mmCIF file of C-alpha atoms in Angstrom:
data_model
loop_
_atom_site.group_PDB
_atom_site.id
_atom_site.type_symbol
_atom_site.label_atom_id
_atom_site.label_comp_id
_atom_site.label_asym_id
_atom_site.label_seq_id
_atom_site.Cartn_x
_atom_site.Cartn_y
_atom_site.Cartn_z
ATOM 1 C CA UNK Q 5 84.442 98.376 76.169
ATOM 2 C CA UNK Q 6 83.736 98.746 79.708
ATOM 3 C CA UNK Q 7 80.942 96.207 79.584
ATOM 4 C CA UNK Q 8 83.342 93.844 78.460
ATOM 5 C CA UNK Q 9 85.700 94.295 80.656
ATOM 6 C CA UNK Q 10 83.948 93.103 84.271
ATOM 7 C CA UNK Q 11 85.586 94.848 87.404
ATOM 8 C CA UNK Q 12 86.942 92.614 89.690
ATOM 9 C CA UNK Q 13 87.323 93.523 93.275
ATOM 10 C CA UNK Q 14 90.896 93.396 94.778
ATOM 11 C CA UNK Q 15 91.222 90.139 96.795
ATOM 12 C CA UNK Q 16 88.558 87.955 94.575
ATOM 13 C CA UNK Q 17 89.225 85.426 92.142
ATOM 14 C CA UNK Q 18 90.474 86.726 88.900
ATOM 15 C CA UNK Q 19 92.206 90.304 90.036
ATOM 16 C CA UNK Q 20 95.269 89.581 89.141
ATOM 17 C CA UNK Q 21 93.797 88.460 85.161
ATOM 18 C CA UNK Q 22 91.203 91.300 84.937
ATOM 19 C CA UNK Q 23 93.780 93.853 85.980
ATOM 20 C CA UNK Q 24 96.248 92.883 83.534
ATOM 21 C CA UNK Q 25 93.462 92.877 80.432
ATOM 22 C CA UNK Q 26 92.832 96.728 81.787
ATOM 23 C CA UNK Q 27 96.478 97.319 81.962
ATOM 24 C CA UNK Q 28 96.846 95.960 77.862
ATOM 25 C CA UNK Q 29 93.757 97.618 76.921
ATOM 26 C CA UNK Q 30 95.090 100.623 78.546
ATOM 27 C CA UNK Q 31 98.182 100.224 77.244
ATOM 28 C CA UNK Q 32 97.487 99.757 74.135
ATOM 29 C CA UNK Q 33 95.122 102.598 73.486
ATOM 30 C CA UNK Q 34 98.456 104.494 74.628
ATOM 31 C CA UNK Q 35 100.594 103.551 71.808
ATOM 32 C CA UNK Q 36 97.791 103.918 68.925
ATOM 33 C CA UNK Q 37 97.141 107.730 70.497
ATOM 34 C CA UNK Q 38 100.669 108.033 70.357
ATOM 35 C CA UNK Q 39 101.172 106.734 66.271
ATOM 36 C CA UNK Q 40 98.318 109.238 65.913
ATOM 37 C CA UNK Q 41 99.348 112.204 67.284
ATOM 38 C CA UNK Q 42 103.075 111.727 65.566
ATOM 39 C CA UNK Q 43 101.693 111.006 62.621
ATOM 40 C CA UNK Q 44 98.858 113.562 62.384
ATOM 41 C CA UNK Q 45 101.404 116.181 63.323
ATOM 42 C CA UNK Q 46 103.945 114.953 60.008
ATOM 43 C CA UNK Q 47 100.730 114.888 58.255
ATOM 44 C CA UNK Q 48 99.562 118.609 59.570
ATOM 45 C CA UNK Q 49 102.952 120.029 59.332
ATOM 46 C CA UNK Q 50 105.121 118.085 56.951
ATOM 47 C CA UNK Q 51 107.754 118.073 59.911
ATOM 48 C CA UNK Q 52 108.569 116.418 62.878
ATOM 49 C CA UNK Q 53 109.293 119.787 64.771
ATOM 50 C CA UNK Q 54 105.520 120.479 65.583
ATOM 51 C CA UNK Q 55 103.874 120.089 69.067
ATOM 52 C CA UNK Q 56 101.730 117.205 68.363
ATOM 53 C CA UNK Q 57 105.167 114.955 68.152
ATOM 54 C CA UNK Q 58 105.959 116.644 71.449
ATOM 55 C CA UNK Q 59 102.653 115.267 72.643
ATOM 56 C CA UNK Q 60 103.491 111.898 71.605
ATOM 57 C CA UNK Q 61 106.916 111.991 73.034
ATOM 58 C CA UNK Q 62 105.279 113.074 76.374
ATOM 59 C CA UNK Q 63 102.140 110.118 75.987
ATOM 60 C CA UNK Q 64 105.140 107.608 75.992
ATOM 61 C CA UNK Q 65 105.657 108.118 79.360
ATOM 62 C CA UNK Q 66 102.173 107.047 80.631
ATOM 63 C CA UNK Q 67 102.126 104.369 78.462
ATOM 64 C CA UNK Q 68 105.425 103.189 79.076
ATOM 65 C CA UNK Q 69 104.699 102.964 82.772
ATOM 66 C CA UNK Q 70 101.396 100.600 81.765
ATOM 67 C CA UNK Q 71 103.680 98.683 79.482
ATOM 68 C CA UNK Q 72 106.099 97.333 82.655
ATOM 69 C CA UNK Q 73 102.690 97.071 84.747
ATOM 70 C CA UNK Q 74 101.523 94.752 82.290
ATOM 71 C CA UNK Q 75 104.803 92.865 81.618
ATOM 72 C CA UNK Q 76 105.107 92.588 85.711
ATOM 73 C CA UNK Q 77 101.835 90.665 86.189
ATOM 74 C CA UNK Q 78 101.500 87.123 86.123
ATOM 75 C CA UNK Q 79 99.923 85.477 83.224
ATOM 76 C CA UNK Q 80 96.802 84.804 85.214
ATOM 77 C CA UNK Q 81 96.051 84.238 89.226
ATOM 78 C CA UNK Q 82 96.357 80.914 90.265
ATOM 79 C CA UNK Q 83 92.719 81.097 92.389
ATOM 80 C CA UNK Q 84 90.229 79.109 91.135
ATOM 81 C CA UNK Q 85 87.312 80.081 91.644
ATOM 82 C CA UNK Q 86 85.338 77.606 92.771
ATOM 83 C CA UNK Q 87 88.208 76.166 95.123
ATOM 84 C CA UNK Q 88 87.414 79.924 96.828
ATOM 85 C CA UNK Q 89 84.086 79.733 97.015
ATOM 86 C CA UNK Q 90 84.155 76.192 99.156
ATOM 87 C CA UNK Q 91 86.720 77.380 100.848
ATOM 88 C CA UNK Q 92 84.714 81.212 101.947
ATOM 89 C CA UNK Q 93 81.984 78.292 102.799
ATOM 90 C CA UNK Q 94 83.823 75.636 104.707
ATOM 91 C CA UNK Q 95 85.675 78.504 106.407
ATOM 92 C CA UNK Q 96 83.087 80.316 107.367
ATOM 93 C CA UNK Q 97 84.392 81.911 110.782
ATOM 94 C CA UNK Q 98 87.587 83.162 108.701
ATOM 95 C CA UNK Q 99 87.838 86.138 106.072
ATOM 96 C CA UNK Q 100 89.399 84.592 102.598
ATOM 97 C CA UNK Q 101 91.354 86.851 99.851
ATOM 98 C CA UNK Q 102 92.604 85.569 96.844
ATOM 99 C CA UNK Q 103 94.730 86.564 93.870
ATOM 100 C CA UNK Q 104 96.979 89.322 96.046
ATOM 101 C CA UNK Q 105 100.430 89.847 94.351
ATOM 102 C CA UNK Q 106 102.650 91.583 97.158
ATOM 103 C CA UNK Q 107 106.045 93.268 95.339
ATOM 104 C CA UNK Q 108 108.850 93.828 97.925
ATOM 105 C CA UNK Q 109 112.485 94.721 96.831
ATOM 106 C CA UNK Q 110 113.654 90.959 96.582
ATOM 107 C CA UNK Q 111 110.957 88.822 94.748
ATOM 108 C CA UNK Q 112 107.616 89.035 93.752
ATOM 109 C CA UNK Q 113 104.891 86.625 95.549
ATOM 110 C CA UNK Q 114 101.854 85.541 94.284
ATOM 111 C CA UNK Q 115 99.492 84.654 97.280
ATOM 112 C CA UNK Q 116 96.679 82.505 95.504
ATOM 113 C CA UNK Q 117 94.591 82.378 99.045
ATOM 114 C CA UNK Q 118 95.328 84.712 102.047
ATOM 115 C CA UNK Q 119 92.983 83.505 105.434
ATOM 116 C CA UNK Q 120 92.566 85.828 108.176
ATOM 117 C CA UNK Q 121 91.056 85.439 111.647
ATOM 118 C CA UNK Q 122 91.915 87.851 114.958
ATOM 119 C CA UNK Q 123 94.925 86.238 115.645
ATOM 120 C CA UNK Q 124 96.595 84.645 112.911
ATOM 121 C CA UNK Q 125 97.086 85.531 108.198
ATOM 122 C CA UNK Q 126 97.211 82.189 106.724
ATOM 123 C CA UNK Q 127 98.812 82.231 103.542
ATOM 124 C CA UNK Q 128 99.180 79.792 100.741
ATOM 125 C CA UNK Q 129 101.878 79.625 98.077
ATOM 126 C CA UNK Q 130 102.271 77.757 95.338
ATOM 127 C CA UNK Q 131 106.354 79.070 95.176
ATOM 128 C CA UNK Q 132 108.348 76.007 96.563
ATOM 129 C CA UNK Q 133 111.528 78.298 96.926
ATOM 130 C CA UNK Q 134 109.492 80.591 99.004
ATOM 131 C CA UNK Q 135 111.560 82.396 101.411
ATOM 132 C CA UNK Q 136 109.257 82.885 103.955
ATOM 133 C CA UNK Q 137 111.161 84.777 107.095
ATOM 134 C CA UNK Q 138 111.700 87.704 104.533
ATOM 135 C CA UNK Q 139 108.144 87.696 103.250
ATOM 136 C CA UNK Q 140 106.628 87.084 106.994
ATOM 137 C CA UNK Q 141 109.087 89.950 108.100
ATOM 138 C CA UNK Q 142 108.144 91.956 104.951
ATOM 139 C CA UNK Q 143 104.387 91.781 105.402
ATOM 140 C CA UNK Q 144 104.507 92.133 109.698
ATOM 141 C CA UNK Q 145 106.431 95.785 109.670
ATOM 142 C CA UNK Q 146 103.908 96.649 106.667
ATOM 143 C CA UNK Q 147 100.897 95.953 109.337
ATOM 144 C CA UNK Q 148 102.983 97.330 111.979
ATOM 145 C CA UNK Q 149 102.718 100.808 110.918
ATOM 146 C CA UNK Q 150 99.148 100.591 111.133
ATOM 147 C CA UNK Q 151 99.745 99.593 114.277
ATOM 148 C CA UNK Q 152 98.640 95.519 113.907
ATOM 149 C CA UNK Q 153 100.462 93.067 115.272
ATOM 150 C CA UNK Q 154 99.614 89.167 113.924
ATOM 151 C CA UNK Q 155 100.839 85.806 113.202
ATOM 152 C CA UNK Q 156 102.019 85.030 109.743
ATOM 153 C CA UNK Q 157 102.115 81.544 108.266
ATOM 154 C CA UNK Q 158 103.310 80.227 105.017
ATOM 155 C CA UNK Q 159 101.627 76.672 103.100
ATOM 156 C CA UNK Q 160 103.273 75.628 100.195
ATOM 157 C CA UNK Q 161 101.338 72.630 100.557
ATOM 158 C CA UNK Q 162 97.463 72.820 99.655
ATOM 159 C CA UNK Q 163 96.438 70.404 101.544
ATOM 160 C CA UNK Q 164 98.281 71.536 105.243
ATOM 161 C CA UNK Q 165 96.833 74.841 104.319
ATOM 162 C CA UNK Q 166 93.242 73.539 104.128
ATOM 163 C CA UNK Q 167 93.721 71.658 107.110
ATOM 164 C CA UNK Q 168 95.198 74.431 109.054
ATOM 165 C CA UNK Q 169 92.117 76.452 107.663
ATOM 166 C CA UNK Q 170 89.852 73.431 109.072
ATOM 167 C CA UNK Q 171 91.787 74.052 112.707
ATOM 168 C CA UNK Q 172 91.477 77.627 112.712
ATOM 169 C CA UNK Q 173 87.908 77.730 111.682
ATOM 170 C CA UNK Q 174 86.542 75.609 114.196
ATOM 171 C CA UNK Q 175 88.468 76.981 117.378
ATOM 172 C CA UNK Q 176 87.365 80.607 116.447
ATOM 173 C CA UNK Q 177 84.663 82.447 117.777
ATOM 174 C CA UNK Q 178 80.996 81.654 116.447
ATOM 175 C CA UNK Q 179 80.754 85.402 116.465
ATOM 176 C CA UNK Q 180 83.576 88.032 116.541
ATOM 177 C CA UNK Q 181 83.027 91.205 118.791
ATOM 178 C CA UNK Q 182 82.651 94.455 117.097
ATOM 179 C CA UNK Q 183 86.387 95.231 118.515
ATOM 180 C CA UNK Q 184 87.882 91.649 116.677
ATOM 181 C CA UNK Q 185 85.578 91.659 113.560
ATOM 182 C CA UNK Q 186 87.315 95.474 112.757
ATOM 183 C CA UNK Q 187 90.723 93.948 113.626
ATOM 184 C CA UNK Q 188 90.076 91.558 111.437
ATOM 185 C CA UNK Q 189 89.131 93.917 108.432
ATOM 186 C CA UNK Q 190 91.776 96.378 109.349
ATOM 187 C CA UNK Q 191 94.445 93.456 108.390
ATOM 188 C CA UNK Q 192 92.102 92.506 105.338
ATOM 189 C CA UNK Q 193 92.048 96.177 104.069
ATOM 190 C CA UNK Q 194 95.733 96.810 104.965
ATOM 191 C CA UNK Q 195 96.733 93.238 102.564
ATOM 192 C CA UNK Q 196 94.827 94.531 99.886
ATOM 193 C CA UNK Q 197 97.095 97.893 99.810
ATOM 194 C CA UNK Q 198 100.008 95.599 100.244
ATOM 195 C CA UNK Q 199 99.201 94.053 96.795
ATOM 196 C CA UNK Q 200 98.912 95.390 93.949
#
């Protein structure tokens, strides 16, 4: 099974899909060990009063947990591949995530692209209704207590975020110094523990 199920890093193209086909393949391997250790226990000792239905009981909680997890992820990420790959070679000067599903208390985002240089995270959104002061503010005091301080902006247009991409790429650096090129992966590290 686990050659059939490819691992995906967090912030490529196709996360958010191959973690939810773990999460059902996880989940489901809960339930079936669960039918089988209530029912091998009825079968052992003719009665539900045995500690292999205890077992089960205490399996549902695992899988329970996987069973929300899996329910809670999108259908599939919205990056497409190949869209990421011209845009990691277009925007060459600029580090590109993808797929990164951030959860705060009010909604749910699904950030198909996420572009970061030493100054600015460029963030697309397909979400029209997008309220982006709350998920700016959200994501700045995340980075804050890692002590980062950057500029957060929100495209719900494609197009103005490729531009902006375009505009960003060619006034940065041709190289970063050591000091910028660790900012830089310092945010990229900290978005990836933002999402899930």
């Amino acid at each position: 099974m686990g050659n059939l199920i490819k691992n995906v890093p967090k912030g490529a193209p196709g996360y958010l899909k191959n973690r939810k086909l773990r999460t059902g393949v996880a989940m489901v391997s809960g339930y079936m060990l669960v039918l089988l250790l209530f029912f091998t226990g009825i079968i052992i000792f003719a009665d539900r009063g045995n500690l292999l239905t205890v077992a089960a009981i205490l399996m549902m909680l695992p899988t329970g947990k996987m069973t929300v997890n899996f329910l809670m992820y999108p259908r599939k990420g919205q990056a497409d591949t190949s869209e990421y790959d011209e845009m990691c070679r277009s925007n060459d000067r600029l580090t590109i995530l993808s797929d990164i599903l951030i959860t705060p208390e009010k909604k749910s985002i699904e950030l198909p692209y996420v572009a970061i240089d030493k100054a600015h995270i460029l963030i697309y959104c397909a979400d029209k209704k997008l309220d982006t002061a709350y998920h700016g503010r959200y994501i700045k005091d995340f980075l804050k207590h890692s002590g980062i301080t950057t500029d957060v902006g929100f495209y719900t247009d494609l197009n103005k975020f490729r531009k902006r991409l375009t505009a960003v790429n060619t006034s940065a650096p041709s190289e970063y110094t050591e000091e910028e090129q660790k900012s830089i992966d310092d945010i990229a590290h900290n978005i990836k523990i933002l999402s899930i």
